[in-house]
mmCIF file with all atom_site columns, C-alpha atoms in Angstrom:
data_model
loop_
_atom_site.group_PDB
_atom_site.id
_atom_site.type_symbol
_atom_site.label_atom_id
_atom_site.label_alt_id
_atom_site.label_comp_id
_atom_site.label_asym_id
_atom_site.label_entity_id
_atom_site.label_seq_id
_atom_site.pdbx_PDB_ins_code
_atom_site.Cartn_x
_atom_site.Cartn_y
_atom_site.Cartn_z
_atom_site.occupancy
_atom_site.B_iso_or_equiv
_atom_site.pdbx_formal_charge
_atom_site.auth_seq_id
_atom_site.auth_comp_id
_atom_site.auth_asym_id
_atom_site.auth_atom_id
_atom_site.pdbx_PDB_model_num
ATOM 1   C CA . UNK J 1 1   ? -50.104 10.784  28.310  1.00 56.00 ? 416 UNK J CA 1
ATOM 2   C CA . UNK J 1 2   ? -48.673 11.110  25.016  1.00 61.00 ? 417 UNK J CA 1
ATOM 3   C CA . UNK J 1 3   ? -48.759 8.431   22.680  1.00 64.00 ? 418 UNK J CA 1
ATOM 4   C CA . UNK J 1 4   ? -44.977 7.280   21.448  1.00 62.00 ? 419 UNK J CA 1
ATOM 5   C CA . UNK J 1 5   ? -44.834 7.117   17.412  1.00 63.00 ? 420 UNK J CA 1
ATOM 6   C CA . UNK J 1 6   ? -41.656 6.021   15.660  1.00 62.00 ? 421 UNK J CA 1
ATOM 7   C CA . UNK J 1 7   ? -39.098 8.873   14.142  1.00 57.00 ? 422 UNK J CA 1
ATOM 8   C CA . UNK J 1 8   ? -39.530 8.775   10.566  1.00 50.00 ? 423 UNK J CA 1
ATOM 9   C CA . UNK J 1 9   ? -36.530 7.235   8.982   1.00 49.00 ? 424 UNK J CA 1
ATOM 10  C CA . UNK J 1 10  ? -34.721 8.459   5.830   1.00 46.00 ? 425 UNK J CA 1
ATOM 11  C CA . UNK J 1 11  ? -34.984 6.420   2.964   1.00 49.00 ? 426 UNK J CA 1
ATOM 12  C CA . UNK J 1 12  ? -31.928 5.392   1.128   1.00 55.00 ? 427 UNK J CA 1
ATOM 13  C CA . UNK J 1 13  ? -33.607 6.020   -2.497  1.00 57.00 ? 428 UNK J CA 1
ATOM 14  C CA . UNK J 1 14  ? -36.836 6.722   -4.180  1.00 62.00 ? 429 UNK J CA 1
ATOM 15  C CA . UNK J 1 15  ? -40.239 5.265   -3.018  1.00 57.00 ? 430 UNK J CA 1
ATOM 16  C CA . UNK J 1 16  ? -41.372 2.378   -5.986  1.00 57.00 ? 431 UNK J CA 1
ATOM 17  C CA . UNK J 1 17  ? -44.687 3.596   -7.740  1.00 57.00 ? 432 UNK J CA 1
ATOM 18  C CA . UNK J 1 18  ? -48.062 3.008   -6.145  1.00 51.00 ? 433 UNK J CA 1
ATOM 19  C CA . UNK J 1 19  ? -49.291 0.407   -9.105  1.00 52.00 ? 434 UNK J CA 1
ATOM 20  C CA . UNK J 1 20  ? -45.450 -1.597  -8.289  1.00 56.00 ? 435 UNK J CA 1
ATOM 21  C CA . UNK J 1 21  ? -45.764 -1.468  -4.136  1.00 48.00 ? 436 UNK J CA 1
ATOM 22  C CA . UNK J 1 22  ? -49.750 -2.702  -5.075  1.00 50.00 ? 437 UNK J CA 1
ATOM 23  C CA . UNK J 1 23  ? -48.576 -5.246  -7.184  1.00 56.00 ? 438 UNK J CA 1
ATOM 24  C CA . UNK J 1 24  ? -46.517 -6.817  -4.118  1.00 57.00 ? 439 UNK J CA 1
ATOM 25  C CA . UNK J 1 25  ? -49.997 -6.986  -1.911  1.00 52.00 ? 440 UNK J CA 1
ATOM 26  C CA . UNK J 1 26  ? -51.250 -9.464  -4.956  1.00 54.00 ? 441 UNK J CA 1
ATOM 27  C CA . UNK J 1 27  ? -48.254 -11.796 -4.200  1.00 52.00 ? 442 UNK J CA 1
ATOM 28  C CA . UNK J 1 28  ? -45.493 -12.574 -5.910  1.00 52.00 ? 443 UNK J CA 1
ATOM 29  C CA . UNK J 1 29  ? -44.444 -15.763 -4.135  1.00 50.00 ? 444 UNK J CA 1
ATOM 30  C CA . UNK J 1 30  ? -45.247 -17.862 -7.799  1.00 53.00 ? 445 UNK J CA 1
ATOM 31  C CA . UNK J 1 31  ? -43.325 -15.123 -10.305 1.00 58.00 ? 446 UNK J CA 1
ATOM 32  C CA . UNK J 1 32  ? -40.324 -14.551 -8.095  1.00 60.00 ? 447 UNK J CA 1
ATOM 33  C CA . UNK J 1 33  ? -39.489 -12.350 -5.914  1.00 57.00 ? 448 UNK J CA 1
ATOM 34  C CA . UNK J 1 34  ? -41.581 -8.896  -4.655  1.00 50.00 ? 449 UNK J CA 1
ATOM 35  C CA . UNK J 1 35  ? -40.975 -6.019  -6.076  1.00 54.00 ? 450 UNK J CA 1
ATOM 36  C CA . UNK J 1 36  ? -38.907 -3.359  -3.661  1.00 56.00 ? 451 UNK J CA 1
ATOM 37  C CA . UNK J 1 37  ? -40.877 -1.012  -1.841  1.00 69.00 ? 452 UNK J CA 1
ATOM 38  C CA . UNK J 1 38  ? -37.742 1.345   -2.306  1.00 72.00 ? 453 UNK J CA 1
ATOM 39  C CA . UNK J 1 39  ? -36.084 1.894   -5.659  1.00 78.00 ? 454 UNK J CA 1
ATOM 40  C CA . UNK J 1 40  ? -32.026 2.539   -5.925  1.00 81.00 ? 455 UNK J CA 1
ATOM 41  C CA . UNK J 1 41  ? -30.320 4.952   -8.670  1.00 83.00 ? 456 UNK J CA 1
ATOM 42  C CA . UNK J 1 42  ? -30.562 2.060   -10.946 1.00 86.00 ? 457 UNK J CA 1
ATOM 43  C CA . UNK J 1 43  ? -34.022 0.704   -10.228 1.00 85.00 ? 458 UNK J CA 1
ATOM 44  C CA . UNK J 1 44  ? -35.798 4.292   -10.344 1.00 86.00 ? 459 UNK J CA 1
ATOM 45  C CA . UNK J 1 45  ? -33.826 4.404   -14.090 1.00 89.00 ? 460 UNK J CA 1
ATOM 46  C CA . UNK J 1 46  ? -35.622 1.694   -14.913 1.00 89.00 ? 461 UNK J CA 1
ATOM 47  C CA . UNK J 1 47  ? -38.761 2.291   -13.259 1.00 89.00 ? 462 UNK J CA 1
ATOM 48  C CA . UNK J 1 48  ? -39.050 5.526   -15.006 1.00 91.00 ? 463 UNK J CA 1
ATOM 49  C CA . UNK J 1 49  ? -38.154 4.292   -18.023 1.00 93.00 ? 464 UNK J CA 1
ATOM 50  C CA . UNK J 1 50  ? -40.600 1.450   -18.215 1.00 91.00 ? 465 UNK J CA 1
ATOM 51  C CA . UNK J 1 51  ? -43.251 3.760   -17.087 1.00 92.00 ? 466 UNK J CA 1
ATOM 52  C CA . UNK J 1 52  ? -42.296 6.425   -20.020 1.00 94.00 ? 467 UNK J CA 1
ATOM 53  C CA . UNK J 1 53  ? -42.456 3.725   -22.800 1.00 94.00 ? 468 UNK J CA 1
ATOM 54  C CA . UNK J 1 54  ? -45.424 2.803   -21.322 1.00 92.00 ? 469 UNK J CA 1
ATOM 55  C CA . UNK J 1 55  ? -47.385 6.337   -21.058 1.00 93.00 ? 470 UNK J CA 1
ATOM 56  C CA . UNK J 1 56  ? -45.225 7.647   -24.593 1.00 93.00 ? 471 UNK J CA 1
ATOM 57  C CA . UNK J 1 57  ? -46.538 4.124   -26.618 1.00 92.00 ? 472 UNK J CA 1
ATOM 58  C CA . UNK J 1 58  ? -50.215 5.117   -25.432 1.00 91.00 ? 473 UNK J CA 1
ATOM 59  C CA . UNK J 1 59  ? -52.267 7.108   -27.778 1.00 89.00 ? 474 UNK J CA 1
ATOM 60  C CA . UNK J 1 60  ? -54.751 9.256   -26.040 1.00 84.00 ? 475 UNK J CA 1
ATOM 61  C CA . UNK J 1 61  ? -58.393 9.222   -27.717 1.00 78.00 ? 476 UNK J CA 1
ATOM 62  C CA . UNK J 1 62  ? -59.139 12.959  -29.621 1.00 74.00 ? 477 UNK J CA 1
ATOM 63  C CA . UNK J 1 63  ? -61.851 15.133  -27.779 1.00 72.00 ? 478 UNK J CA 1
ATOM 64  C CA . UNK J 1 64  ? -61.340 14.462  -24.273 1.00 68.00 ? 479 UNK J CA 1
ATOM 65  C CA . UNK J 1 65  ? -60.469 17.608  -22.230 1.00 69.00 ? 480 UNK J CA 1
ATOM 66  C CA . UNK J 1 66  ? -56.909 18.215  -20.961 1.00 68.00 ? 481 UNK J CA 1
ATOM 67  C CA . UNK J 1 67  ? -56.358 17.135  -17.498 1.00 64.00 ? 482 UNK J CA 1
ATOM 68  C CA . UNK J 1 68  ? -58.833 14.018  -17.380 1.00 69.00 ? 483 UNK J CA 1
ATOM 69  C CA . UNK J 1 69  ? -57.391 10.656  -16.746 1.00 68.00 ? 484 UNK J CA 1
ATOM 70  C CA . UNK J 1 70  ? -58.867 9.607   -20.367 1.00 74.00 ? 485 UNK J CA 1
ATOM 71  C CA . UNK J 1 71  ? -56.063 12.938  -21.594 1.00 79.00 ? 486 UNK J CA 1
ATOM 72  C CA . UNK J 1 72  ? -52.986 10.249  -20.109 1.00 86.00 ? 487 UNK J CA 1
ATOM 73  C CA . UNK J 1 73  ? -50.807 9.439   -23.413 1.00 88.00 ? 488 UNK J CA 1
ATOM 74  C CA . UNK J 1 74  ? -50.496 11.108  -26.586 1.00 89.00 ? 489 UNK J CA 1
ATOM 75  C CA . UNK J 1 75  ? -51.784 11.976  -29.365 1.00 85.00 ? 490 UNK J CA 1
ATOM 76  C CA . UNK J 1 76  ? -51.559 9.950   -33.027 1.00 84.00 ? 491 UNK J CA 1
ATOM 77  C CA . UNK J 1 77  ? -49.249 11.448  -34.840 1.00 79.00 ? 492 UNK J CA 1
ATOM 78  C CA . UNK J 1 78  ? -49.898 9.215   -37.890 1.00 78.00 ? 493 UNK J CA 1
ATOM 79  C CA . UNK J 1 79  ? -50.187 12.952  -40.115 1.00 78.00 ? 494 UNK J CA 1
ATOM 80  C CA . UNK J 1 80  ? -47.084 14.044  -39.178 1.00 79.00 ? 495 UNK J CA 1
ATOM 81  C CA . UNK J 1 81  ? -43.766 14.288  -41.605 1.00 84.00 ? 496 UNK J CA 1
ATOM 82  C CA . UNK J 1 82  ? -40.543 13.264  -39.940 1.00 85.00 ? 497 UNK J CA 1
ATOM 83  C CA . UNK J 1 83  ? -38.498 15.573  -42.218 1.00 86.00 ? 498 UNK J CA 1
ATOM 84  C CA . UNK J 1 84  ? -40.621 18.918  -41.392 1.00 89.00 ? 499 UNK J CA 1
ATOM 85  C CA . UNK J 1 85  ? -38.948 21.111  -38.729 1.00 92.00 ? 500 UNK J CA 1
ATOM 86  C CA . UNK J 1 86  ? -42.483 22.176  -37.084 1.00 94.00 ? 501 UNK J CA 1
ATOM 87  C CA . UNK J 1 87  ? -44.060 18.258  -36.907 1.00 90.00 ? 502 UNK J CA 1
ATOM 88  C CA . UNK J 1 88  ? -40.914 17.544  -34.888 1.00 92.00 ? 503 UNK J CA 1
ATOM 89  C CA . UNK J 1 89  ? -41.386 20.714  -32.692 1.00 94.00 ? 504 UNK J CA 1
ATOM 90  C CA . UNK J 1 90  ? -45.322 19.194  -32.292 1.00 91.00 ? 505 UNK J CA 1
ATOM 91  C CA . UNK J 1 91  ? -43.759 15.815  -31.476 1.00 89.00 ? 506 UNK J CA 1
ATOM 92  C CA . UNK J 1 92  ? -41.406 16.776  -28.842 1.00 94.00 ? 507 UNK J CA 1
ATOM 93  C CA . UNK J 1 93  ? -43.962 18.936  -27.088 1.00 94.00 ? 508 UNK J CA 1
ATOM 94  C CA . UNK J 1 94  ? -46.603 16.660  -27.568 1.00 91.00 ? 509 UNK J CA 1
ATOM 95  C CA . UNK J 1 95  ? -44.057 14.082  -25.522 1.00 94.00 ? 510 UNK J CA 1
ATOM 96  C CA . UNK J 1 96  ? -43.170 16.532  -23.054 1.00 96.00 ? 511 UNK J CA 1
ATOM 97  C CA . UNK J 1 97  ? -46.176 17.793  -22.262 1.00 93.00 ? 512 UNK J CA 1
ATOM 98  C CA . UNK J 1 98  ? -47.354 14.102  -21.378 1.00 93.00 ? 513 UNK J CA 1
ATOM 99  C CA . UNK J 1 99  ? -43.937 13.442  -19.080 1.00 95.00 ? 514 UNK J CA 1
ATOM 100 C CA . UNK J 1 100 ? -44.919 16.714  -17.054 1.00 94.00 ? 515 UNK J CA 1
ATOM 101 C CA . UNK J 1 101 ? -48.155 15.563  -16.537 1.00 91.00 ? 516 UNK J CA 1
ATOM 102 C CA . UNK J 1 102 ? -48.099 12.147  -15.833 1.00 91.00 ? 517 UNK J CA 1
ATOM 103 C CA . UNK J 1 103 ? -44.102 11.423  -14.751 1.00 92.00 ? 518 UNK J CA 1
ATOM 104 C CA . UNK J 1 104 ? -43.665 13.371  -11.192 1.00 90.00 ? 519 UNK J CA 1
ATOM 105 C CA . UNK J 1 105 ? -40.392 11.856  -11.190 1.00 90.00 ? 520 UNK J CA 1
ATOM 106 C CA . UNK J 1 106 ? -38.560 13.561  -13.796 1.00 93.00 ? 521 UNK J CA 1
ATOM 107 C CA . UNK J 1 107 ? -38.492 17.013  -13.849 1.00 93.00 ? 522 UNK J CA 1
ATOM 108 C CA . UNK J 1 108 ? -38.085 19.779  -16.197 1.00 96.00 ? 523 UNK J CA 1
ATOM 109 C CA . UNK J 1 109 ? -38.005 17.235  -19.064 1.00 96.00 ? 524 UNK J CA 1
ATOM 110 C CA . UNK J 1 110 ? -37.079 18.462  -22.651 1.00 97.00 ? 525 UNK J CA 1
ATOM 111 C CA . UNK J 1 111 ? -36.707 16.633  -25.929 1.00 96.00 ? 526 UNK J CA 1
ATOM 112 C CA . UNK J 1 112 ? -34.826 16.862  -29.013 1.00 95.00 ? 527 UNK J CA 1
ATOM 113 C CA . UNK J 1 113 ? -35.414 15.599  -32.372 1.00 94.00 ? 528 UNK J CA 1
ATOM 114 C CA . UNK J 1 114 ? -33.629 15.003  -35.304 1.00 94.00 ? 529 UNK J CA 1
ATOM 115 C CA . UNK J 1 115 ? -34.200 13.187  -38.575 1.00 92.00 ? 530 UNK J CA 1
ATOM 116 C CA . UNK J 1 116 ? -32.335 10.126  -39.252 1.00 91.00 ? 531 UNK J CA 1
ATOM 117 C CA . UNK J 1 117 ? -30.131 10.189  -42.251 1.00 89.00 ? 532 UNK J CA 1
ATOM 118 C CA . UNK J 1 118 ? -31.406 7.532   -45.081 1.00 88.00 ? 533 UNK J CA 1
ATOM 119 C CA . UNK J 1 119 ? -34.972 6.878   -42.575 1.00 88.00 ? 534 UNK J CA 1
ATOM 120 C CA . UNK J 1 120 ? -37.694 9.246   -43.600 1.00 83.00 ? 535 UNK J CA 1
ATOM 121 C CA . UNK J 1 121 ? -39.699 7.884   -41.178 1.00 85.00 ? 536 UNK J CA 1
ATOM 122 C CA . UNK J 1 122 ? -37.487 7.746   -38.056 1.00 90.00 ? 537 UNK J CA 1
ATOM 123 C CA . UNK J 1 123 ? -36.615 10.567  -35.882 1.00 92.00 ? 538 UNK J CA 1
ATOM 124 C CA . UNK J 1 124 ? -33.473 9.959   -33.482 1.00 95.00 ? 539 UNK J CA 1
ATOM 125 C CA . UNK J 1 125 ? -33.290 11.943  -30.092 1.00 95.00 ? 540 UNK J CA 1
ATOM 126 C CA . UNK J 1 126 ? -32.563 12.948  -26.581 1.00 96.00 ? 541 UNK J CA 1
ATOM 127 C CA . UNK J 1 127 ? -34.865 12.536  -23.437 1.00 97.00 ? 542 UNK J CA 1
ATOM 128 C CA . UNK J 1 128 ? -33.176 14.662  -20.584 1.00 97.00 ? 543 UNK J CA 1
ATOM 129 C CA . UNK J 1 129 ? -34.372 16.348  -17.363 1.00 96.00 ? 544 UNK J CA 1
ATOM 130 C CA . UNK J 1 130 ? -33.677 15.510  -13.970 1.00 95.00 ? 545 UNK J CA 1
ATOM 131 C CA . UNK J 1 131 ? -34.511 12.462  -11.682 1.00 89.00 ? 546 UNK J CA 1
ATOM 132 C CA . UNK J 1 132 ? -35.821 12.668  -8.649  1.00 80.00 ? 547 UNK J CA 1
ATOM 133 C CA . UNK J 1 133 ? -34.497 10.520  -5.836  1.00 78.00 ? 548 UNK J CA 1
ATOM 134 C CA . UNK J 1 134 ? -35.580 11.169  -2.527  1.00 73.00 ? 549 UNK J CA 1
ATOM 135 C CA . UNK J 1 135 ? -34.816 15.145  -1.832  1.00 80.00 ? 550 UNK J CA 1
ATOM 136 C CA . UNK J 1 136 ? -31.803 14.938  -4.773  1.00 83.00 ? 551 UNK J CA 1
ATOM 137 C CA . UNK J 1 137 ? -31.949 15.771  -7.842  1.00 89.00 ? 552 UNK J CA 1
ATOM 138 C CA . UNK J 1 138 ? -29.818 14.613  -10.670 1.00 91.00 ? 553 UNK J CA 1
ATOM 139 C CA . UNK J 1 139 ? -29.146 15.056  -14.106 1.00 95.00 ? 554 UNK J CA 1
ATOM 140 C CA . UNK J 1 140 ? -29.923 12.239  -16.813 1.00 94.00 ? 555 UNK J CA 1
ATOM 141 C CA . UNK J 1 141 ? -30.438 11.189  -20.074 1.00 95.00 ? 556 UNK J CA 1
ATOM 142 C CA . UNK J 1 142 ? -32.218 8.874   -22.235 1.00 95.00 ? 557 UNK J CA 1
ATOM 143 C CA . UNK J 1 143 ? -31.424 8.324   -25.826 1.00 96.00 ? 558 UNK J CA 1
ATOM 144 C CA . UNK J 1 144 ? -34.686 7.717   -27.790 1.00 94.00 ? 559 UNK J CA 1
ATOM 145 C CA . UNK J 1 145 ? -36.045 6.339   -31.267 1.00 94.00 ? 560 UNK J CA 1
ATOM 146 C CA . UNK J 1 146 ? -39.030 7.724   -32.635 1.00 90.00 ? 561 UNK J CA 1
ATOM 147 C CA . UNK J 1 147 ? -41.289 5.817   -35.999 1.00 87.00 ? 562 UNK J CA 1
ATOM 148 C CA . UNK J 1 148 ? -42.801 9.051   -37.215 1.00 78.00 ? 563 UNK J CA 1
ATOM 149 C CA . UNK J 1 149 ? -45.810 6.998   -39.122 1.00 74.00 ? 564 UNK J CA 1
ATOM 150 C CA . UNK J 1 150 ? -46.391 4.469   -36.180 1.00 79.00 ? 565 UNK J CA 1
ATOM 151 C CA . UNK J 1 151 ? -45.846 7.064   -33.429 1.00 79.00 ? 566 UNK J CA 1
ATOM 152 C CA . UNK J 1 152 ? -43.620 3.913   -31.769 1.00 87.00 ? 567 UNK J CA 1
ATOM 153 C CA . UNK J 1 153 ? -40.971 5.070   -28.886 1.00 90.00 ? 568 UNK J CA 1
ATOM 154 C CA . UNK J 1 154 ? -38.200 3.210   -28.116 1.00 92.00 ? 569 UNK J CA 1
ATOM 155 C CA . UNK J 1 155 ? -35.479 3.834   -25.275 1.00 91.00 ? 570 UNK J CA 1
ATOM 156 C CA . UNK J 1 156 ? -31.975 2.204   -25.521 1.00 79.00 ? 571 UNK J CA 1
ATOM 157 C CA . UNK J 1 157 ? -28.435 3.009   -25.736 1.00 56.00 ? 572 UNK J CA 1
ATOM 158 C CA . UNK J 1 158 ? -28.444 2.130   -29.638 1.00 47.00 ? 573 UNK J CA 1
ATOM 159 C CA . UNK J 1 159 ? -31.786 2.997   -30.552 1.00 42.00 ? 574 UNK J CA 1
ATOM 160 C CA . UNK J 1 160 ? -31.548 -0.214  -32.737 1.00 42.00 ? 575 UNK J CA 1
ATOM 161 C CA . UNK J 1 161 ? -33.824 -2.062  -30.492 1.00 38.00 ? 576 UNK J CA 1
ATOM 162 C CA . UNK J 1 162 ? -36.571 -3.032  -28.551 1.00 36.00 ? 577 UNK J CA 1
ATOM 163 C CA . UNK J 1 163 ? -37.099 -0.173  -25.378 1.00 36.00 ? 578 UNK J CA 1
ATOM 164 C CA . UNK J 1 164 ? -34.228 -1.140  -23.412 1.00 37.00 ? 579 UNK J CA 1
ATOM 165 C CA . UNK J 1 165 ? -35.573 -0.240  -19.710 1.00 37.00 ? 580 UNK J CA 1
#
């Protein structure tokens, strides 16, 4: 006799990260409340985005082969000028080469970089690509703030502030 298994159900949004659903086993009962098991528009947003400032504010130690989990970040960019044309080409491939390889949930990501007027040592830009919810994909973008001598990321509407996920 065959054995009766529930219908898989559609999910109504994106499935939290593995490190977020683990971090509900640990128990949250102290902190507040879990975290959801299955992320909205809104909560994937920020999920990505908090994920992003994390993996973009992590440099990556020089030598180790592409690929490895030691490769996830990226590199210092501590040499680099703000104000040359080809260091911001490095930057913003440097940044999306790290997205494609360690951010399955937004796709075809491409960055732009610009100099900010009066701020050597800032670069102003555009994160934009396309999120991933469920089988849907949808177009969005993230406004960005870049310390060229730090190698500091920031997300936000103004780009004033702290990362705004």
């Amino acid at each position: 006799m065959r054995e009766l298994r529930p219908e898989p159900r559609p999910m109504a949004g994106a499935r939290a990260p593995l490190f977020e659903r683990l971090a509900e086993v640990e128990g949250t009962a102290a902190s507040g409340p879990a975290p959801p098991r299955v992320l909205d528009r809104a909560g994937l947003r920020t999920s990505i985005l908090e994920g992003l400032a994390q993996l973009l504010n992590t440099r990556r130690p020089g030598g180790v082969p592409e690929g490895w989990v030691l490769d996830y970040g990226v590199p210092d960019f501590g040499g680099l000028s703000a104000a040359s044309a080809p260091d911001r080409e490095h930057y913003a491939s440097a940044l999306t080469a790290a997205i494609a390889a360690y951010e399955p949930r937004l796709l075809d990501a491409r960055i732009s970089l610009e100099p900010v007027a009066g701020d050597p040592q800032r670069l102003r830009g555009r994160l934009s690509g396309d999120l991933l919810l469920g089988s849907i994909r949808e177009p969005v973008v993230f406004p960005l703030l870049l310390h060229a001598a730090s190698g500091a990321l920031q997300f936000g509407e103004d780009n004033a502030g702290e990362v705004t996920a």
